[in-house]
GROMACS .gro file of C-alpha atoms in nm:
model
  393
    1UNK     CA    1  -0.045  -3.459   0.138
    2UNK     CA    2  -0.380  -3.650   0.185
    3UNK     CA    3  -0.438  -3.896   0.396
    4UNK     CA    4  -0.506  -4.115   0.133
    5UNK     CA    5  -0.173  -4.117  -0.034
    6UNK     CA    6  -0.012  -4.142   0.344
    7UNK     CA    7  -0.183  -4.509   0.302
    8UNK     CA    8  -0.079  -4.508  -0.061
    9UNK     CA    9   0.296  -4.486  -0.006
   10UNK     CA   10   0.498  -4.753   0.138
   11UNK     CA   11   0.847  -4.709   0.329
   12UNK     CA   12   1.040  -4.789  -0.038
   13UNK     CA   13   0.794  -4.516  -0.182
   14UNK     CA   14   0.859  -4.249   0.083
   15UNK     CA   15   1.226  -4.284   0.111
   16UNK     CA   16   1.293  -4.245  -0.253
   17UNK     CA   17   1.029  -3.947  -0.250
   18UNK     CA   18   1.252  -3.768   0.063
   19UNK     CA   19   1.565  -3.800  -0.092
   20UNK     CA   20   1.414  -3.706  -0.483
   21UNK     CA   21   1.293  -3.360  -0.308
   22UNK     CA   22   0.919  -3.484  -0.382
   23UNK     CA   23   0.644  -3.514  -0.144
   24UNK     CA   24   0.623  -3.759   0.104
   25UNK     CA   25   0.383  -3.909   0.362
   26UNK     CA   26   0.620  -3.911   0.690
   27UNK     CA   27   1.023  -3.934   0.815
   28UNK     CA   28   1.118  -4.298   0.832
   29UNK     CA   29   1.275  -4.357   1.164
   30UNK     CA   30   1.561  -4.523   1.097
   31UNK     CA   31   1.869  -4.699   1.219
   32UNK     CA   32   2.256  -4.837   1.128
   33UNK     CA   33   2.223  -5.136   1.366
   34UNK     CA   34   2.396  -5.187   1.708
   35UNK     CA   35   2.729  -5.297   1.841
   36UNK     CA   36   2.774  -5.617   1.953
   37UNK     CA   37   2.835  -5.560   2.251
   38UNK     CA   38   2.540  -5.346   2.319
   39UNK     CA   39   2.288  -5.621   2.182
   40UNK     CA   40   2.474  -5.882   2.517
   41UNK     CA   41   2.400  -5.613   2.730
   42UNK     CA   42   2.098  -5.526   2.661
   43UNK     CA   43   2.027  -5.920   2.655
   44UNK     CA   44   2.159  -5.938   3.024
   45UNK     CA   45   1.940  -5.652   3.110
   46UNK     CA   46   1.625  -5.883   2.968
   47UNK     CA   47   1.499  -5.611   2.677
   48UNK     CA   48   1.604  -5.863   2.428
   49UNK     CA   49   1.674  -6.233   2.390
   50UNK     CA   50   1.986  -6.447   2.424
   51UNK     CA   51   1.904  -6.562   2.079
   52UNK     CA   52   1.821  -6.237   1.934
   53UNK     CA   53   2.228  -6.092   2.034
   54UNK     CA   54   2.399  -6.364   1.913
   55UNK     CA   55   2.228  -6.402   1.583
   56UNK     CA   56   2.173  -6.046   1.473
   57UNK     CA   57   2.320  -5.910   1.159
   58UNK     CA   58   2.159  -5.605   0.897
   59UNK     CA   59   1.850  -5.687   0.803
   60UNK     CA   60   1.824  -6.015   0.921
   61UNK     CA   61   1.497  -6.194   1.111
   62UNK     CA   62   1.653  -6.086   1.404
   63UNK     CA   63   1.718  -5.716   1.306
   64UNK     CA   64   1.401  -5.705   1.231
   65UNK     CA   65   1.215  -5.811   1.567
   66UNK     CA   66   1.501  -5.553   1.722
   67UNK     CA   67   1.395  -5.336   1.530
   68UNK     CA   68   1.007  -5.307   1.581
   69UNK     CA   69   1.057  -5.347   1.969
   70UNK     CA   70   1.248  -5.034   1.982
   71UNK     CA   71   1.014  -4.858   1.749
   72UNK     CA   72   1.224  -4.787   1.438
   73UNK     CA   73   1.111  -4.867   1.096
   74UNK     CA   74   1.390  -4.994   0.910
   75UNK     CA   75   1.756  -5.012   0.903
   76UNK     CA   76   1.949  -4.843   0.647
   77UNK     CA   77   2.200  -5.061   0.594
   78UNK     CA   78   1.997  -5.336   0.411
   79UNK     CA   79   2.083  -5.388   0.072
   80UNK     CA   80   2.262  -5.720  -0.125
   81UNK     CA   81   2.616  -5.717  -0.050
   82UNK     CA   82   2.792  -5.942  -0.304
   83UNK     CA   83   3.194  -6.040  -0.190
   84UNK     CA   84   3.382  -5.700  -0.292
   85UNK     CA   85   3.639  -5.777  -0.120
   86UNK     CA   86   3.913  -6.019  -0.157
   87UNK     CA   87   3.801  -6.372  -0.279
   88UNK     CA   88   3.902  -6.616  -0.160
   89UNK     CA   89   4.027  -6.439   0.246
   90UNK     CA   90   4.275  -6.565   0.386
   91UNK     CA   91   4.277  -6.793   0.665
   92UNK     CA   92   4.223  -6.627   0.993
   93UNK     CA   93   4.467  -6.761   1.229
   94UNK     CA   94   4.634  -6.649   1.548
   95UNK     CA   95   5.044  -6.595   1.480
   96UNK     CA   96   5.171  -6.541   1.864
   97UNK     CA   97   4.982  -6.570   2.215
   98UNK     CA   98   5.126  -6.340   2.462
   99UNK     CA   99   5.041  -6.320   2.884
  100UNK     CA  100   4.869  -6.039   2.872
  101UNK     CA  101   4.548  -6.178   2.676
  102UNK     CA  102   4.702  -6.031   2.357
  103UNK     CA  103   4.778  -6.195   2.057
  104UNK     CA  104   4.873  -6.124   1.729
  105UNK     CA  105   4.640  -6.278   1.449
  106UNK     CA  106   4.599  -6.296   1.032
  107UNK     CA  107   4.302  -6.165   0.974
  108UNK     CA  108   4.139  -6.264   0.677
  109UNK     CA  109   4.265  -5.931   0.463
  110UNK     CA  110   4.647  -6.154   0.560
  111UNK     CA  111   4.701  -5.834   0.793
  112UNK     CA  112   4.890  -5.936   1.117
  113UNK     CA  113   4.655  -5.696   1.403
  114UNK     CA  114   4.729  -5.696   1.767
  115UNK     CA  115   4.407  -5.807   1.914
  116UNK     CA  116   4.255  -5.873   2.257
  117UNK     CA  117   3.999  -6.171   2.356
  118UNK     CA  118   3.630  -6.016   2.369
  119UNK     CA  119   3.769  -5.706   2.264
  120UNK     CA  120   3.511  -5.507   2.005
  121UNK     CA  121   3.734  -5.199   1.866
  122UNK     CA  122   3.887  -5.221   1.598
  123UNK     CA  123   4.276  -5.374   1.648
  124UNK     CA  124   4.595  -5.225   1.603
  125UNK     CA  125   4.804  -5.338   1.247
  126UNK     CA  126   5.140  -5.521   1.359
  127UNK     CA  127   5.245  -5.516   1.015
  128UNK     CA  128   5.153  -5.586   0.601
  129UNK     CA  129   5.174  -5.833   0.384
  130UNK     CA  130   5.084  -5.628   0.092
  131UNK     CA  131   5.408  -5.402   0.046
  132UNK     CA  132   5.542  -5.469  -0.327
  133UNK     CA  133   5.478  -5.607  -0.647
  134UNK     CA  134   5.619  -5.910  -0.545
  135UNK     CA  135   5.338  -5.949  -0.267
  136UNK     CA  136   5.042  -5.841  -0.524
  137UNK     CA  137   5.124  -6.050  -0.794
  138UNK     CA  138   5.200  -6.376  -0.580
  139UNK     CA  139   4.881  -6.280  -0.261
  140UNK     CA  140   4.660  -6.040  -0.392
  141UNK     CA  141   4.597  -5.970  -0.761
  142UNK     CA  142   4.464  -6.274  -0.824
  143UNK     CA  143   4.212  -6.242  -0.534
  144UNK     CA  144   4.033  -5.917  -0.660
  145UNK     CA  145   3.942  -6.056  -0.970
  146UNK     CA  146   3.616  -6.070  -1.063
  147UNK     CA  147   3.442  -6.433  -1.049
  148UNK     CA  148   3.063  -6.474  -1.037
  149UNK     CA  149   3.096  -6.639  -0.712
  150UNK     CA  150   3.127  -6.324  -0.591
  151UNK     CA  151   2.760  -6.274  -0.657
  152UNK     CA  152   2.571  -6.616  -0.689
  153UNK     CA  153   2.715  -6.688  -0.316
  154UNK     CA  154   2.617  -6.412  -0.152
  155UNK     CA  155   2.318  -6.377   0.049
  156UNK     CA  156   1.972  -6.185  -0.036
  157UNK     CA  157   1.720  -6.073   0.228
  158UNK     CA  158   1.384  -6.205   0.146
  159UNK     CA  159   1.118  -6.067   0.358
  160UNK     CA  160   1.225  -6.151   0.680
  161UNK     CA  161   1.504  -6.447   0.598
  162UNK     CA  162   1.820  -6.456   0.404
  163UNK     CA  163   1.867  -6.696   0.095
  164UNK     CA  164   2.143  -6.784  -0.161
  165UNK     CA  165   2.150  -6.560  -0.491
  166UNK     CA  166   2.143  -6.865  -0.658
  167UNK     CA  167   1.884  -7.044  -0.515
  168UNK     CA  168   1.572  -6.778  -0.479
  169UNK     CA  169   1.735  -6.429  -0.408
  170UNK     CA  170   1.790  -6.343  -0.769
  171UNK     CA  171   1.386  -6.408  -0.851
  172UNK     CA  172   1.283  -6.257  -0.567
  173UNK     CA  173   1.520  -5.937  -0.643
  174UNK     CA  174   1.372  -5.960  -1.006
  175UNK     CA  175   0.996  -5.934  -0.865
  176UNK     CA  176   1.058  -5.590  -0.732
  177UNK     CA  177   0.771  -5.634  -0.514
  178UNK     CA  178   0.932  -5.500  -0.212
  179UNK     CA  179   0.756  -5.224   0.023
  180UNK     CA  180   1.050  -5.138   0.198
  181UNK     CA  181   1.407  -4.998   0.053
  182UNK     CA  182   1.628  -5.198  -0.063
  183UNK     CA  183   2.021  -5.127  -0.164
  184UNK     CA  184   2.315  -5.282  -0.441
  185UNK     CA  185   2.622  -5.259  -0.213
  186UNK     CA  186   2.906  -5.158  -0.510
  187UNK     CA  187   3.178  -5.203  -0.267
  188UNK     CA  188   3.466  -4.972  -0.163
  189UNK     CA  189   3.726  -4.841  -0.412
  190UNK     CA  190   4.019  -4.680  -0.139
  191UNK     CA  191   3.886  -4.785   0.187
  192UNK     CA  192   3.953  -5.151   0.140
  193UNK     CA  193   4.256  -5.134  -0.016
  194UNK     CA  194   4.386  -4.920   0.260
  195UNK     CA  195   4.314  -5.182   0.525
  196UNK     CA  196   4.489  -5.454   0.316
  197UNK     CA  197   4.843  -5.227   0.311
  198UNK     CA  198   4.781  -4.994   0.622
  199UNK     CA  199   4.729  -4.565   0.645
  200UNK     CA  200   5.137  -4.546   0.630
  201UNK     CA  201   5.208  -4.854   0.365
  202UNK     CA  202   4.983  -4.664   0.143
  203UNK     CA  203   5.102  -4.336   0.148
  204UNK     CA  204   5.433  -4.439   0.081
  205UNK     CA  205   5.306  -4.628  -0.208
  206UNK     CA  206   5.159  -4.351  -0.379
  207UNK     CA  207   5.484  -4.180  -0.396
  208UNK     CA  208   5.755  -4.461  -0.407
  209UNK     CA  209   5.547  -4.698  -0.692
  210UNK     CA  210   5.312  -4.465  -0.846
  211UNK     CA  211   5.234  -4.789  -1.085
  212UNK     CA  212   5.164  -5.040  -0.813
  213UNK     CA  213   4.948  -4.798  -0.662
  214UNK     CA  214   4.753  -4.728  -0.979
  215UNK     CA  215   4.731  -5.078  -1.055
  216UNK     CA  216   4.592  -5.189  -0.714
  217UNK     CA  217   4.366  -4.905  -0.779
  218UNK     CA  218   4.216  -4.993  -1.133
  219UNK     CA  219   4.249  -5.340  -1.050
  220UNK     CA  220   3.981  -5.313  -0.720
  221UNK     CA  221   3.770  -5.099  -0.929
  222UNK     CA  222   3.748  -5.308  -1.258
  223UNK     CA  223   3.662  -5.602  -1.048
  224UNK     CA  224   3.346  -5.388  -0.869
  225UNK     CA  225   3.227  -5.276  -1.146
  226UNK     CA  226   3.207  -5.614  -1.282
  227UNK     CA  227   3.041  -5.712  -1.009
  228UNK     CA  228   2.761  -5.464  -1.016
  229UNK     CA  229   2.769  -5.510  -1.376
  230UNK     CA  230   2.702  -5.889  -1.348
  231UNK     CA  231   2.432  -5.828  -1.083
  232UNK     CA  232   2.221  -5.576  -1.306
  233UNK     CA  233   2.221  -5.762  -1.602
  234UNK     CA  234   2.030  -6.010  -1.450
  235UNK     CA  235   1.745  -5.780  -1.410
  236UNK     CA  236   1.752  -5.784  -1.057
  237UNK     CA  237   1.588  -5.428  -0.944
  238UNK     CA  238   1.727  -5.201  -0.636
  239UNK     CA  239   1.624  -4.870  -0.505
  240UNK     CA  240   1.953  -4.726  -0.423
  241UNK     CA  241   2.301  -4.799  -0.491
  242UNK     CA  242   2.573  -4.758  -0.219
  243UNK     CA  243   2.943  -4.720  -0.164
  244UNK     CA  244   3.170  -4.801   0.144
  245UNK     CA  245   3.512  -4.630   0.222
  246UNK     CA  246   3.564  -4.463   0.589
  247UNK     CA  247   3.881  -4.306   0.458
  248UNK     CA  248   3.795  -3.969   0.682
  249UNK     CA  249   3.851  -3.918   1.059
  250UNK     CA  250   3.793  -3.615   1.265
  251UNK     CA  251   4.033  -3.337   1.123
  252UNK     CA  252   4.030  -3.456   0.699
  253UNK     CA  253   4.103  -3.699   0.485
  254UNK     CA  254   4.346  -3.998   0.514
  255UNK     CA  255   4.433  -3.957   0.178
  256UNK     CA  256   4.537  -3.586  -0.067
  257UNK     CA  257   4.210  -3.448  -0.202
  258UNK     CA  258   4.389  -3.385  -0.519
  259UNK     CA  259   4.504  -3.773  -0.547
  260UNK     CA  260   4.165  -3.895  -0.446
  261UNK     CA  261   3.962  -3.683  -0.687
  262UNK     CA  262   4.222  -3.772  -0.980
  263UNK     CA  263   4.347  -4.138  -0.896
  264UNK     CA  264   3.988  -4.275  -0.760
  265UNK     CA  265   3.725  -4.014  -0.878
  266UNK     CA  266   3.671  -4.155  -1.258
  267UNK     CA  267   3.617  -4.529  -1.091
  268UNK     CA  268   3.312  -4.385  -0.931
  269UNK     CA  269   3.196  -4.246  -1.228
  270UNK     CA  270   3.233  -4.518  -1.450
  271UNK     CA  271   3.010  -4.736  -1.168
  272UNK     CA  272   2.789  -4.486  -1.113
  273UNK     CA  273   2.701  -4.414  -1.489
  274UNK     CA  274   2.681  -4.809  -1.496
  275UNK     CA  275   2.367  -4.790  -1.213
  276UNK     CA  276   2.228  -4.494  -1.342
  277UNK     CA  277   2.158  -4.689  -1.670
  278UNK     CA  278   1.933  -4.929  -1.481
  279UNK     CA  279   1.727  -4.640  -1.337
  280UNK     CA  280   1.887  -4.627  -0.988
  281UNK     CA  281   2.002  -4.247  -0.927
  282UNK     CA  282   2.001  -4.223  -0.536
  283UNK     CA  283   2.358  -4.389  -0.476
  284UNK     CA  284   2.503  -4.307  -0.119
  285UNK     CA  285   2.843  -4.350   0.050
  286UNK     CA  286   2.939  -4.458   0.389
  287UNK     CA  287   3.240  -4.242   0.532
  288UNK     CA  288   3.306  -4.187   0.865
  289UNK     CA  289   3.501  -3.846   0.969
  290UNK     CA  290   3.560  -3.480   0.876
  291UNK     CA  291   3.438  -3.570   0.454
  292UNK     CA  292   3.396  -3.181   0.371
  293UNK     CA  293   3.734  -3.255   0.113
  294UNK     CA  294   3.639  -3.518  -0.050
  295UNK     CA  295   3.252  -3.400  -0.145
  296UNK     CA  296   3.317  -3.279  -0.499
  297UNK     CA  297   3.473  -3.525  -0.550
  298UNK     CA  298   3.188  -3.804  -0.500
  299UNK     CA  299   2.907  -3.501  -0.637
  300UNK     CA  300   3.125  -3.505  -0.939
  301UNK     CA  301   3.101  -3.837  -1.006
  302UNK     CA  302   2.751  -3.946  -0.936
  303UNK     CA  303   2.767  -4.047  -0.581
  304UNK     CA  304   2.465  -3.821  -0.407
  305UNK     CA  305   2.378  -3.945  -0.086
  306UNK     CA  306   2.639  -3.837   0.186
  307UNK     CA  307   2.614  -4.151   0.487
  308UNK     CA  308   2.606  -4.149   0.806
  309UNK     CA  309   2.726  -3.766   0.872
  310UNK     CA  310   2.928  -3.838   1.153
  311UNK     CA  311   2.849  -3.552   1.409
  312UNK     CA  312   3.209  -3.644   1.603
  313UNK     CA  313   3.350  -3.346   1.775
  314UNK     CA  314   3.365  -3.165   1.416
  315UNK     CA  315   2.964  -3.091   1.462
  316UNK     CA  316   2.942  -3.270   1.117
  317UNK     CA  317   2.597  -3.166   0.951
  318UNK     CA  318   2.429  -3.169   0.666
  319UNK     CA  319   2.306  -2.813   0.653
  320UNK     CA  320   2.688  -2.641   0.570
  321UNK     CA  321   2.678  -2.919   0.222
  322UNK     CA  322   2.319  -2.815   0.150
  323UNK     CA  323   2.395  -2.409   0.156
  324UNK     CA  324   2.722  -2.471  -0.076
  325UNK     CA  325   2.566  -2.778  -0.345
  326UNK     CA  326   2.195  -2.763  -0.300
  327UNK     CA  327   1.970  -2.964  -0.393
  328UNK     CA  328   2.284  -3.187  -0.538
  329UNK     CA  329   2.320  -3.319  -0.220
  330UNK     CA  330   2.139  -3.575   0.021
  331UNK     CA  331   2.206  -3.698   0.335
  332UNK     CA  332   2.090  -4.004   0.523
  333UNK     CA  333   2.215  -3.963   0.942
  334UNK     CA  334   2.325  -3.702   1.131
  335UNK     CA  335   2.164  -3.797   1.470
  336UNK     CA  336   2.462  -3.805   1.730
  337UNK     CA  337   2.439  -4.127   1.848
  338UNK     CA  338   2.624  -4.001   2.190
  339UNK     CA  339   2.255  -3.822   2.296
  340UNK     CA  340   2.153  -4.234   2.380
  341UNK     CA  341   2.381  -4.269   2.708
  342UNK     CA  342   2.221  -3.971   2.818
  343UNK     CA  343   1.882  -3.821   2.894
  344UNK     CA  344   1.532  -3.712   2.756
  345UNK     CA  345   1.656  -3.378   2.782
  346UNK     CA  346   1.960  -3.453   2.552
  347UNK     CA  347   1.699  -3.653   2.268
  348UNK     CA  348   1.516  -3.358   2.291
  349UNK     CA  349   1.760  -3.098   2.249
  350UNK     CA  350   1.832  -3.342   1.939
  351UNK     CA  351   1.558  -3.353   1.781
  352UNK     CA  352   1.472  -2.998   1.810
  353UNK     CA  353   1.845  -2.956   1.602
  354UNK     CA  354   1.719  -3.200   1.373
  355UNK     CA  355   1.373  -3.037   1.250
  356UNK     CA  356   1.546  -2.717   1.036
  357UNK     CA  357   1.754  -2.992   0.859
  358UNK     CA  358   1.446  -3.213   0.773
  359UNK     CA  359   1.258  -2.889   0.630
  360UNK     CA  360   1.506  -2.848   0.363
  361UNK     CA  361   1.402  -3.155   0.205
  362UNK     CA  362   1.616  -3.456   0.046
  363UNK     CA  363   1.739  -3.580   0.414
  364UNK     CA  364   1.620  -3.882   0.683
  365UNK     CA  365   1.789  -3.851   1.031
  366UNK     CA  366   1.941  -4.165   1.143
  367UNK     CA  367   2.186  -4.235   1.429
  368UNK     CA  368   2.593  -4.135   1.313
  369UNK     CA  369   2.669  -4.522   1.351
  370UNK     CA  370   2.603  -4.818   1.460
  371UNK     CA  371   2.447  -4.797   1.871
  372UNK     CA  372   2.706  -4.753   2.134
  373UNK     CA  373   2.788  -4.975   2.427
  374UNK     CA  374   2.652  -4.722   2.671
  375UNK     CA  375   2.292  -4.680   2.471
  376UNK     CA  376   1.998  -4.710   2.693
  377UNK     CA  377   1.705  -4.916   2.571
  378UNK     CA  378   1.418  -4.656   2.739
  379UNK     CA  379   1.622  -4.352   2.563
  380UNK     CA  380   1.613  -4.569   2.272
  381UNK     CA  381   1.252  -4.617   2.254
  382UNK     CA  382   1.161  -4.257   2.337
  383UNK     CA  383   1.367  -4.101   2.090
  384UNK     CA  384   1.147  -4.350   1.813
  385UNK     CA  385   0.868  -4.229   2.023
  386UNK     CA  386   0.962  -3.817   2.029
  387UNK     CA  387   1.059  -3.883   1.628
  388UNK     CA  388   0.773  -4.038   1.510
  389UNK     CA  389   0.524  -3.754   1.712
  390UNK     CA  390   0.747  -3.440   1.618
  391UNK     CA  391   0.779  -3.536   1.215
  392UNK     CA  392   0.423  -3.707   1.138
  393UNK     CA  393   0.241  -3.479   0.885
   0.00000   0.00000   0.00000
């Protein structure tokens, strides 16, 4: 490519380019964002300001300078992310205090957790309020209807601020005068409605009220698609669409294949058709885990883009997906975020893993999740550094 069309080609050019299998001017370098916790520490260490950790979120003003000082380009996880999950949420509220810090709290999916002051994993589920008919029809089927509020409420990154929908977002999204990529968020169609009844609620469910669990099913889907639905009829323009569901950890699926690809498979399609007809047709999905099961299943029904390829201790990669679908498949990841605790010896060895993968086309590295605690600024910065010399063309 010349170096004219290098100049030619913005970041929202070149990533749909990379992941159409067409030429491109260079390999985005590209994040997920950071942990909390990482952003205080790093903060206390003086890389970045007080104000910069507490007010970070995707995309935001603050993501941005973040961004730039480490040397990455953009973050992949930008895109308008209208309320797919239950409207209104219940009141977050602490249920019992206990002596050893613990308590046990409503969180606002009205799941009692087990949770721990300043603690940033994810908390243990006490118990459900979502376990029959009785609790759907009186707690939760009238929150995952659809409402516009879902959409004119939410929040829209403009440049390098966030505004209402309602008040600027929706022109601005209608300009389509954006250089850099920009997502539709379609929401999660399993993954959310397992946190609201729990891994062992839910497979019961399946089997012991094969019509709730359809119901709760269609009923979360119907209201997404509406909601993507209401958002591309008003001519507001996106690059990619994208999917959440983390239903995956390290040895399979949470859920039957077979149950997945029959009970939840057609919900994608009918979404995925639905973006397709506004000229989006790069639509990802973010699962953590071992996925390998439950990739026909999202191929078969329009979802393309395989996010973030968790390396784990499965050595997930997209090279194994690319032998057996081809150019069906994309990937957006891959880079084991563990390599950033380490050394420059370890980003190397990384990177050097990484350039076979970005030959075959249709793929832009980008760290397996959000930064760890234990990320080092410096390794940080020279991976950018080592990414941006190895892959310029």
């Amino acid at each position: 490519m010349s170096n004219q069309t290098k100049k030619l080609m913005t970041e929202r050019e070149n990533f749909l380019a990379i992941l159409k299998y067409q030429d491109y001017s260079h390999i985005p370098i590209v994040h997920f964002g950071f942990w909390d916790e990482l952003l205080e520490k790093w903060s206390q260490e003086g890389y970045i300001l007080t104000e910069e950790a507490e007010n970070w979120s995707d995309g935001n003003y603050y993501d941005l300078k973040i961004t730039r000082h480490l040397g990455f380009d953009y973050n992949y996880h930008n895109m308008f992310c209208p309320k797919s999950r239950i409207f209104p949420e219940f009141e977050e509220k602490v249920i019992e205090k206990f002596d050893d810090g613990t308590m046990h709290l409503q969180n606002i999916d009205g799941v009692i957790v087990l949770k721990r002051d300043e603690a940033g994993s994810i908390p243990g589920e006490i118990d459900h309020l979502l376990k029959d008919r009785a609790a759907w029809e009186e707690h939760y089927k009238w929150r995952y209807q659809f409402s516009p509020k879902r959409v004119e409420d939410s929040m829209v990154r403009v440049n390098d601020k966030f505004v209402p929908y309602n008040q600027g977002g929706l022109e601005f999204l209608k300009k389509d005068e954006r250089d850099y990529p920009y997502g539709l968020h379609c929401g999660s169609l399993y993954g959310q409605i397992r946190d609201v009844i729990g891994l062992v609620g839910i497979s019961y469910m399946m089997v012991d009220d094969e019509p709730l669990f359809d119901e709760i099913i269609e009923t979360v889907a119907d209201m997404n698609y509406q909601m993507v639905k209401y958002v591309l009829e008003s001519g507001a323009k996106f690059d990619f669409a994208h999917f959440w569901e983390d239903i995956c950890f390290k040895s399979g699926p949470l859920i039957s294949p077979k149950v997945f690809d029959v009970k939840v498979g057609p919900h994608y399609k009918r979404i995925t058709d639905l973006v397709k007809q506004y000229g989006i047709d790069i639509i990802s999905l973010d699962c953590d885990g071992l996925i390998d099961e439950l990739i026909p299943t999202w191929l078969n029904n329009g979802v393309n883009t395989m996010f973030p390829i968790e390396v784990g201790t499965w050595n997930a990669s997209i090279g194994p997906w690319r032998e057996k679908y081809g150019k069906e498949i994309r990937g957006v990841g891959g880079v084991n975020k563990v390599v950033f605790a380490k050394d420059r010896e370890a980003i190397n060895k990384e990177i050097e893993r990484l350039k076979p993968l970005v030959e075959m086309g249709g793929y832009i590295p980008c760290p397996d999740h959000r930064l760890p605690t234990d990320a080092k600024w410096e390794l940080v910065q020279y991976y950018c550094e080592q990414m941006r010399n190895t892959f310029e063309k």
